[in-house]
Amino acid sequence: MTFKNLPIIICILLSLSLHKTESSKILFFFGLGSYSHRIAFQPLAEKLADRGHEVDIFSSSKPERPYPRVTEVLPGLFSNFKRNFGGPLSKSVLHDRLQDKFHDPLLVGNNMWDMFNADTADLVRNEDFQEWARSAKYDLIIYHHPGKPIAVALAYKMKAKFIAFMPAGASPMHDVEIHGLPIEPSWLPDWVQGSPYFLIPERFIYAYNQISWYLSFKYTHCSRLDELIKELYPEDDIPPSEILVRNFSLILLNEHYSTGYPRALPPYAIPIGGMHVKESTESLPQDIDEFISTGDKFLWKWEGDVPTNLPTNILAKKWFPQNEILAHPKCKGFITQGGQLSVQQAAFHGVPMITVPVWADQPFNSRSLNYNGIGIHLDLEDITKDTFSHAIQEMLTIPKYSNNAKLVSERFKDRPSSPVDTASWWVEYAIRHDTSHLKHPDY
Ligand SMILES: *[C@@H]1O[C@H](CO)[C@@H](O)[C@H](O)[C@H]1NC(C)=O
């Protein structure tokens, strides 16, 4: 080889390295007892590992099948902490819903922060966690927002960038203050009440709700979080969490315009809803397959005792393969509480829904399905034999619901790149660049 070719070779090598992201050490910092959060982020973790990054997961739930290139950090640590999730909170929320009580966001907000703070306190007081948190080193942390906010202190300590991943999509308790997302109160329903507020008195309730979320975040949550951060890193001078939390590189929102609202999002907020959904590749278990192939039938997921006088056209079981059933051509409708992941799965397969929301993002999702013409919203306290069977009749007999569900399914799938490719591209973008050019100068 002569040296006269050297500049050409160097140019070729340089151009090959353009846009290539060096392998980074990435931590997924997730928690809470809900397995659904694991389902939401797992495809992205696997994708980034496939692309050559070193990926660790810190999560309260085990993977369905371990992925060889991904490492679980301190697995099993959370098994004692499950009590922090749901429990008292869901009971009180359910009670309020059944009583048709005004759903005071100050109470709901404080309840949620109580839950997140209790979970964080358990972590911070655990010796294994302390040891790990004081020595671990990553380039990037992708954390569950709002459930695992102590991640922002870990990131500060490690000099790592961080990305907020929101499994339930955007939520008003953080929208404006933390993430700078416009809430558009003139037409978007409130998160906790779920009802659209178009009348003057309702606008006041909306304003009260937004202020309440902000106050409960600032005074209930951040001050306690700061104490916990001090407990974890007593030697360090770490800025207040209220400041740290705004230093995100990006926000990944588990939502998509096809099932949600055409809301305005800033350039750093990336909707990546639907990473977990897929075509069905597995056949149904034989008993379920036989049951549904012999007539018009109901499948009922029910974890309690099955009533002995159950009609013969109902099959009740503790668990069903949801994706395979929603993909089945005989599936005509889905009755659900309206959690983001189930809603996206049904939308993907073009199945209309009846939603009976209970809490968290469910009331908001339920209204957005209504808005998109693919769902019938039912309030828990309004359910009677008549209202319920009326809703089922409507879903099955009014063609609008199944027709819209087919259209929404086409729109949900029609994107420039798949949700997981979009998410992984943006994560690498945030690794390659300082993203402050995407953010408001105050951030
Ligand atoms: C914000 O993040 C950048 C880069 O990720 C870092 O250099 C800076 O120190 C962080 N600032 C605060 C206050 O966390």
Coordinates of C-alpha atoms and ligand atoms in Angstrom, one line a residue:
M1 CA 0.0 0.0 0.0
T2 CA 1.4 3.4 -0.9
F3 CA 0.8 6.4 1.3
K4 CA -0.7 8.4 -1.4
N5 CA -4.0 6.6 -0.8
L6 CA -3.9 7.4 2.9
P7 CA -6.0 10.6 2.8
I8 CA -8.7 8.8 0.9
I9 CA -8.8 5.9 3.4
I10 CA -8.9 8.3 6.3
C11 CA -11.8 10.2 4.7
I12 CA -13.7 7.0 4.2
L13 CA -13.1 5.9 7.8
L14 CA -14.2 9.3 9.0
S15 CA -17.4 9.2 7.0
L16 CA -18.2 5.8 8.3
S17 CA -17.9 7.0 11.9
L18 CA -20.3 9.9 11.3
H19 CA -23.6 9.5 13.1
K20 CA -22.3 6.4 14.7
T21 CA -23.0 6.4 18.4
E22 CA -20.2 5.0 20.6
S23 CA -21.3 2.2 22.9
S24 CA -22.7 3.8 26.0
K25 CA -23.4 2.4 29.4
I26 CA -27.2 2.8 29.9
L27 CA -29.3 2.1 33.0
F28 CA -33.0 1.6 32.9
F29 CA -34.2 2.7 36.4
F30 CA -37.7 1.5 36.9
G31 CA -39.7 0.5 39.9
L32 CA -43.2 0.1 41.4
G33 CA -44.9 -3.2 41.6
S34 CA -46.7 -3.0 38.3
Y35 CA -45.4 -5.5 35.7
S36 CA -46.9 -3.3 33.0
H37 CA -44.1 -0.8 33.4
R38 CA -41.6 -3.6 32.5
I39 CA -43.7 -4.4 29.4
A40 CA -43.5 -0.8 28.4
F41 CA -39.8 -0.3 28.3
Q42 CA -38.3 -3.8 27.8
P43 CA -38.4 -3.7 23.9
L44 CA -36.3 -0.5 24.0
A45 CA -33.7 -2.0 26.5
E46 CA -33.3 -5.0 24.2
K47 CA -33.0 -2.9 21.1
L48 CA -30.3 -0.7 22.6
A49 CA -28.4 -3.8 23.8
D50 CA -28.6 -5.2 20.2
R51 CA -27.1 -1.9 19.0
G52 CA -24.1 -2.5 21.0
H53 CA -24.8 -0.6 24.2
E54 CA -24.1 -2.0 27.6
V55 CA -27.6 -2.1 29.1
D56 CA -28.6 -2.7 32.8
I57 CA -32.1 -2.8 34.2
F58 CA -33.1 -1.9 37.7
S59 CA -36.7 -2.9 38.1
S60 CA -39.2 -4.2 40.6
S61 CA -40.4 -7.0 38.3
K62 CA -38.6 -9.8 36.6
P63 CA -38.5 -10.2 32.8
E64 CA -40.9 -12.7 31.3
R65 CA -37.8 -14.2 29.6
P66 CA -34.3 -12.9 30.4
Y67 CA -32.6 -11.2 27.5
P68 CA -29.0 -12.4 27.3
R69 CA -27.5 -9.1 26.4
V70 CA -29.2 -7.2 29.2
T71 CA -28.1 -7.3 32.9
E72 CA -30.6 -7.1 35.7
V73 CA -29.2 -5.0 38.6
L74 CA -29.9 -6.1 42.2
P75 CA -32.7 -8.5 41.1
G76 CA -35.1 -9.4 43.8
L77 CA -34.4 -6.3 45.9
F78 CA -37.9 -5.1 45.4
S79 CA -39.7 -8.2 46.5
N80 CA -40.3 -6.7 49.9
F81 CA -41.5 -3.4 48.6
K82 CA -44.6 -4.5 46.7
R83 CA -46.8 -3.2 49.5
N84 CA -46.1 0.3 48.5
F85 CA -47.9 -0.1 45.2
G86 CA -51.7 0.0 45.0
G87 CA -53.0 -1.3 48.3
P88 CA -54.4 1.5 50.3
L89 CA -54.3 4.0 47.5
S90 CA -56.4 1.9 45.0
K91 CA -58.8 1.0 47.8
S92 CA -59.5 4.7 48.6
V93 CA -59.7 5.7 45.0
L94 CA -62.1 2.8 44.2
H95 CA -64.2 3.8 47.2
D96 CA -64.4 7.4 46.0
R97 CA -65.3 6.3 42.5
L98 CA -68.1 4.1 43.7
Q99 CA -69.4 6.9 45.9
D100 CA -69.3 9.3 43.0
K101 CA -67.3 11.6 45.2
F102 CA -65.4 14.6 43.8
H103 CA -62.0 13.2 43.0
D104 CA -59.9 15.8 44.8
P105 CA -56.6 16.0 42.9
L106 CA -54.8 17.3 46.0
L107 CA -55.6 14.0 47.8
V108 CA -54.9 11.9 44.7
G109 CA -51.7 13.7 44.1
N110 CA -50.6 13.4 47.7
N111 CA -51.5 9.8 47.7
M112 CA -49.4 9.1 44.7
W113 CA -46.4 11.0 46.0
D114 CA -46.8 9.1 49.3
M115 CA -46.6 5.9 47.4
F116 CA -43.5 7.0 45.3
N117 CA -41.8 8.4 48.4
A118 CA -42.4 5.3 50.5
D119 CA -40.9 3.2 47.7
T120 CA -37.9 5.5 47.4
A121 CA -37.4 5.5 51.2
D122 CA -37.3 1.7 51.2
L123 CA -34.6 1.8 48.5
V124 CA -32.5 4.5 50.2
R125 CA -32.5 2.6 53.5
N126 CA -31.4 -0.7 51.9
E127 CA -27.7 -1.4 52.3
D128 CA -27.3 -3.2 49.0
F129 CA -28.9 -0.3 47.2
Q130 CA -26.8 2.2 49.0
E131 CA -23.6 0.4 48.1
W132 CA -24.6 0.1 44.5
A133 CA -25.9 3.7 44.2
R134 CA -22.7 5.1 45.7
S135 CA -20.4 3.3 43.3
A136 CA -22.4 2.7 40.0
K137 CA -21.4 4.6 36.9
Y138 CA -23.5 5.1 33.8
D139 CA -23.5 7.5 30.8
L140 CA -27.2 7.6 30.6
I141 CA -30.2 6.8 32.9
I142 CA -33.6 6.2 31.4
Y143 CA -36.0 6.4 34.4
H144 CA -39.6 5.9 35.2
H145 CA -41.3 9.2 35.6
P146 CA -43.1 10.0 37.9
G147 CA -42.4 6.8 39.9
K148 CA -38.6 6.8 40.3
P149 CA -37.6 10.4 40.6
I150 CA -34.5 9.7 42.7
A151 CA -32.9 8.8 39.4
V152 CA -32.2 12.4 38.8
A153 CA -29.9 12.5 41.9
L154 CA -28.2 9.3 40.8
A155 CA -27.6 10.9 37.4
Y156 CA -26.2 14.1 39.0
K157 CA -23.9 12.1 41.2
M158 CA -22.7 9.9 38.2
K159 CA -22.5 12.9 35.8
A160 CA -24.8 11.0 33.6
K161 CA -27.5 12.3 31.2
F162 CA -31.0 11.2 31.9
I163 CA -34.2 10.7 30.0
A164 CA -37.7 10.6 31.6
F165 CA -39.8 7.7 30.3
M166 CA -43.5 8.0 31.0
P167 CA -45.3 4.7 30.7
A168 CA -48.7 6.3 31.0
G169 CA -48.0 9.1 28.6
A170 CA -48.0 12.8 29.6
S171 CA -49.8 13.6 32.8
P172 CA -50.7 17.0 34.1
M173 CA -49.1 16.7 37.5
H174 CA -45.8 17.3 35.8
D175 CA -46.7 18.6 32.4
V176 CA -46.2 22.2 32.9
E177 CA -43.9 22.6 35.8
I178 CA -41.4 19.9 35.2
H179 CA -41.5 19.1 31.5
G180 CA -42.9 22.3 30.0
L181 CA -45.7 20.5 28.2
P182 CA -48.6 22.7 27.4
I183 CA -51.8 21.4 29.1
E184 CA -54.3 23.0 26.7
P185 CA -57.1 23.2 29.3
S186 CA -59.6 24.7 26.8
W187 CA -60.2 21.3 25.2
L188 CA -58.1 18.5 26.8
P189 CA -59.8 16.7 29.6
D190 CA -58.4 16.8 33.1
W191 CA -56.2 13.8 34.0
V192 CA -57.7 12.9 37.3
Q193 CA -61.4 13.6 36.7
G194 CA -61.3 12.5 33.1
S195 CA -64.2 14.7 32.1
P196 CA -63.9 17.4 29.5
Y197 CA -64.4 20.8 31.1
F198 CA -66.2 23.1 28.8
L199 CA -68.5 25.1 31.1
I200 CA -67.5 28.0 33.2
P201 CA -67.7 26.3 36.7
E202 CA -65.9 23.4 35.4
R203 CA -63.1 25.6 34.2
F204 CA -62.6 26.7 37.8
I205 CA -62.4 23.1 38.9
Y206 CA -59.8 22.5 36.2
A207 CA -57.7 25.4 37.4
Y208 CA -58.0 24.1 41.0
N209 CA -56.8 20.7 39.8
Q210 CA -53.8 22.1 38.0
I211 CA -52.8 24.3 41.0
S212 CA -53.3 21.3 43.3
W213 CA -51.0 19.1 41.3
Y214 CA -48.3 21.7 41.3
L215 CA -48.6 22.3 45.1
S216 CA -48.6 18.6 45.9
F217 CA -45.5 18.1 43.7
K218 CA -43.6 21.0 45.2
Y219 CA -44.5 20.8 48.9
T220 CA -45.4 17.1 49.4
H221 CA -43.0 15.5 47.0
C222 CA -39.9 17.5 46.3
S223 CA -39.1 18.3 49.9
R224 CA -39.4 14.7 51.0
L225 CA -37.4 13.6 48.0
D226 CA -34.6 16.0 48.9
E227 CA -34.4 14.5 52.4
L228 CA -34.1 11.1 50.9
I229 CA -31.4 12.2 48.5
K230 CA -29.5 13.7 51.5
E231 CA -29.8 10.3 53.3
L232 CA -28.4 8.5 50.3
Y233 CA -25.6 10.9 49.6
P234 CA -24.8 12.6 52.9
E235 CA -21.4 13.8 51.9
D236 CA -22.5 15.5 48.6
D237 CA -23.9 18.9 47.9
I238 CA -26.7 17.9 45.5
P239 CA -29.0 20.6 44.1
P240 CA -32.8 20.5 45.0
S241 CA -34.7 17.8 43.1
E242 CA -37.1 20.4 41.8
I243 CA -34.1 21.9 39.8
L244 CA -32.5 18.5 38.9
V245 CA -35.7 17.0 37.5
R246 CA -35.7 19.7 34.7
N247 CA -32.3 18.7 33.4
F248 CA -33.7 15.8 31.3
S249 CA -32.2 15.3 27.9
L250 CA -35.5 14.0 26.4
I251 CA -38.9 12.8 27.4
L252 CA -40.2 9.5 26.0
L253 CA -44.0 9.4 26.1
N254 CA -45.8 6.1 25.9
E255 CA -48.6 7.5 23.8
H256 CA -49.5 8.0 20.1
Y257 CA -51.7 10.6 18.3
S258 CA -53.8 7.8 16.8
T259 CA -55.3 6.8 20.1
G260 CA -54.8 10.0 22.1
Y261 CA -55.3 13.7 21.3
P262 CA -53.5 15.8 18.7
R263 CA -51.9 17.8 21.5
A264 CA -49.0 20.1 21.0
L265 CA -45.7 18.7 22.2
P266 CA -42.3 20.4 22.5
P267 CA -39.5 19.0 20.3
Y268 CA -37.9 17.1 23.1
A269 CA -41.1 15.2 24.0
I270 CA -41.2 12.1 21.8
P271 CA -44.3 10.0 21.5
I272 CA -43.2 6.4 21.2
G273 CA -46.4 4.6 22.1
G274 CA -46.8 1.0 21.1
M275 CA -43.3 -0.5 21.5
H276 CA -44.8 -3.5 23.2
V277 CA -47.5 -4.4 20.7
K278 CA -47.0 -7.0 18.0
E279 CA -48.8 -9.2 15.5
S280 CA -49.9 -12.4 17.1
T281 CA -47.5 -15.3 16.2
E282 CA -48.7 -17.8 18.7
S283 CA -51.9 -19.9 18.5
L284 CA -54.4 -19.8 21.3
P285 CA -54.3 -22.5 24.0
Q286 CA -56.6 -25.4 22.8
D287 CA -59.4 -24.9 25.4
I288 CA -59.8 -21.2 24.6
D289 CA -59.6 -21.9 20.9
E290 CA -62.3 -24.5 21.1
F291 CA -64.5 -22.4 23.3
I292 CA -64.6 -19.4 21.0
S293 CA -64.8 -21.3 17.8
T294 CA -68.2 -22.8 18.7
G295 CA -70.4 -19.7 18.9
D296 CA -70.6 -16.1 20.2
K297 CA -69.0 -16.2 23.6
F298 CA -67.5 -14.0 26.3
L299 CA -64.1 -14.4 27.9
W300 CA -63.9 -13.1 31.4
K301 CA -60.6 -12.5 33.2
W302 CA -61.5 -13.1 36.8
E303 CA -59.2 -13.8 39.7
G304 CA -61.8 -14.6 42.3
D305 CA -64.0 -17.6 42.7
V306 CA -66.0 -18.4 39.6
P307 CA -69.8 -18.3 40.3
T308 CA -71.2 -21.8 39.9
N309 CA -74.2 -20.6 37.9
L310 CA -72.2 -18.9 35.2
P311 CA -74.0 -19.1 31.8
T312 CA -72.4 -21.6 29.4
N313 CA -71.3 -18.9 26.9
I314 CA -68.9 -17.4 29.4
L315 CA -65.4 -18.7 30.0
A316 CA -63.8 -17.3 33.2
K317 CA -60.1 -17.7 33.9
K318 CA -57.4 -16.0 36.0
W319 CA -55.3 -15.3 33.0
F320 CA -55.8 -15.0 29.2
P321 CA -53.2 -14.5 26.4
Q322 CA -54.4 -10.9 25.7
N323 CA -52.5 -10.2 22.6
E324 CA -53.5 -13.5 20.9
I325 CA -57.2 -13.0 21.8
L326 CA -57.3 -9.3 20.7
A327 CA -55.7 -10.5 17.4
H328 CA -58.3 -13.2 16.9
P329 CA -60.8 -12.5 14.1
K330 CA -63.8 -13.4 16.4
C331 CA -62.8 -10.8 18.9
K332 CA -65.5 -8.1 18.6
G333 CA -64.8 -5.9 21.6
F334 CA -62.7 -5.4 24.7
I335 CA -63.9 -4.3 28.1
T336 CA -61.1 -2.8 30.1
Q337 CA -60.1 -0.3 32.8
G338 CA -58.3 1.6 30.0
G339 CA -54.6 1.3 31.0
Q340 CA -52.3 2.7 28.3
L341 CA -50.7 -0.6 27.3
S342 CA -54.0 -2.5 26.9
V343 CA -55.5 0.4 25.0
Q344 CA -52.6 0.4 22.6
Q345 CA -52.8 -3.3 22.1
A346 CA -56.5 -3.2 21.3
A347 CA -56.0 -0.2 19.0
F348 CA -53.2 -2.1 17.1
H349 CA -55.5 -5.0 16.5
G350 CA -58.5 -2.8 15.5
V351 CA -60.8 -3.9 18.4
P352 CA -63.3 -1.3 19.8
M353 CA -63.5 -0.9 23.6
I354 CA -65.7 -0.2 26.5
T355 CA -63.7 1.5 29.2
V356 CA -64.4 1.6 32.9
P357 CA -61.6 3.7 34.3
V358 CA -60.5 3.6 37.9
W359 CA -57.5 5.8 38.4
A360 CA -54.1 7.1 37.2
D361 CA -54.1 7.6 33.4
Q362 CA -57.3 5.5 32.9
P363 CA -59.9 8.3 33.0
F364 CA -57.9 10.4 30.5
N365 CA -57.3 7.4 28.2
S366 CA -61.0 6.5 28.3
R367 CA -62.0 10.0 27.2
S368 CA -59.5 9.9 24.4
L369 CA -60.9 6.6 23.0
N370 CA -64.3 8.2 23.1
Y371 CA -62.9 11.2 21.2
N372 CA -61.4 8.9 18.6
G373 CA -64.7 7.0 18.2
I374 CA -63.4 3.6 19.2
G375 CA -64.5 3.5 22.8
I376 CA -67.5 3.8 25.0
H377 CA -66.8 5.4 28.4
L378 CA -68.7 4.0 31.5
D379 CA -68.3 5.5 34.9
L380 CA -67.8 2.8 37.6
E381 CA -70.6 4.3 39.8
D382 CA -73.1 4.2 36.9
I383 CA -72.7 0.5 36.1
T384 CA -76.0 -1.4 36.3
K385 CA -77.2 -4.4 34.4
D386 CA -79.0 -2.1 32.0
T387 CA -76.2 0.5 31.3
F388 CA -73.6 -2.3 30.9
S389 CA -75.6 -4.4 28.5
H390 CA -76.6 -1.3 26.6
A391 CA -73.0 -0.4 26.1
I392 CA -72.2 -3.9 24.9
Q393 CA -75.1 -3.8 22.5
E394 CA -73.9 -0.5 21.1
M395 CA -70.3 -1.6 20.7
L396 CA -71.5 -4.8 18.8
T397 CA -74.2 -3.3 16.7
I398 CA -73.3 0.3 15.8
P399 CA -70.8 -0.1 12.9
K400 CA -69.0 3.2 13.7
Y401 CA -67.1 1.5 16.5
S402 CA -65.6 -1.4 14.6
N403 CA -65.1 0.8 11.5
N404 CA -63.2 3.4 13.5
A405 CA -61.2 0.8 15.3
K406 CA -60.0 -0.5 11.9
L407 CA -59.0 3.0 10.8
V408 CA -57.3 3.7 14.1
S409 CA -55.4 0.5 13.7
E410 CA -54.1 1.5 10.3
R411 CA -53.0 4.9 11.6
F412 CA -51.4 3.4 14.7
K413 CA -49.2 1.2 12.5
D414 CA -48.5 3.7 9.7
R415 CA -45.3 5.6 10.9
P416 CA -42.0 6.6 9.4
S417 CA -40.3 4.1 11.7
S418 CA -41.5 1.6 14.3
P419 CA -41.9 3.0 17.8
V420 CA -38.9 1.1 19.2
D421 CA -36.7 2.3 16.3
T422 CA -37.9 5.8 16.9
A423 CA -37.2 5.6 20.6
S424 CA -33.7 4.0 20.1
W425 CA -32.8 6.7 17.5
W426 CA -33.8 9.5 19.9
V427 CA -31.9 7.9 22.8
E428 CA -28.8 7.7 20.7
Y429 CA -29.4 11.3 19.5
A430 CA -29.4 12.3 23.2
I431 CA -26.2 10.4 23.7
R432 CA -24.5 12.1 20.7
H433 CA -25.8 15.7 21.4
D434 CA -26.5 18.1 24.2
T435 CA -30.2 18.6 23.6
S436 CA -30.5 22.0 25.2
H437 CA -31.2 23.4 21.7
L438 CA -34.6 21.6 21.9
K439 CA -35.6 23.1 25.2
H440 CA -37.0 26.4 26.3
P441 CA -34.1 28.7 27.5
D442 CA -35.5 28.6 31.1
Y443 CA -34.8 24.9 31.3
Ligands
LIG1 C1 -27.4 19.0 33.6 O1 -26.9 18.1 32.7 C2 -25.7 18.4 32.1 C3 -25.4 17.4 31.0 O2 -26.1 16.3 31.1 C4 -24.7 18.5 33.2 O3 -23.4 18.9 32.6 C5 -25.1 19.5 34.2 O4 -24.2 19.6 35.3 C6 -26.4 19.2 34.7 N1 -26.9 20.3 35.6 C7 -27.6 20.0 36.7 C8 -28.0 21.2 37.6 O5 -27.9 18.9 37.1

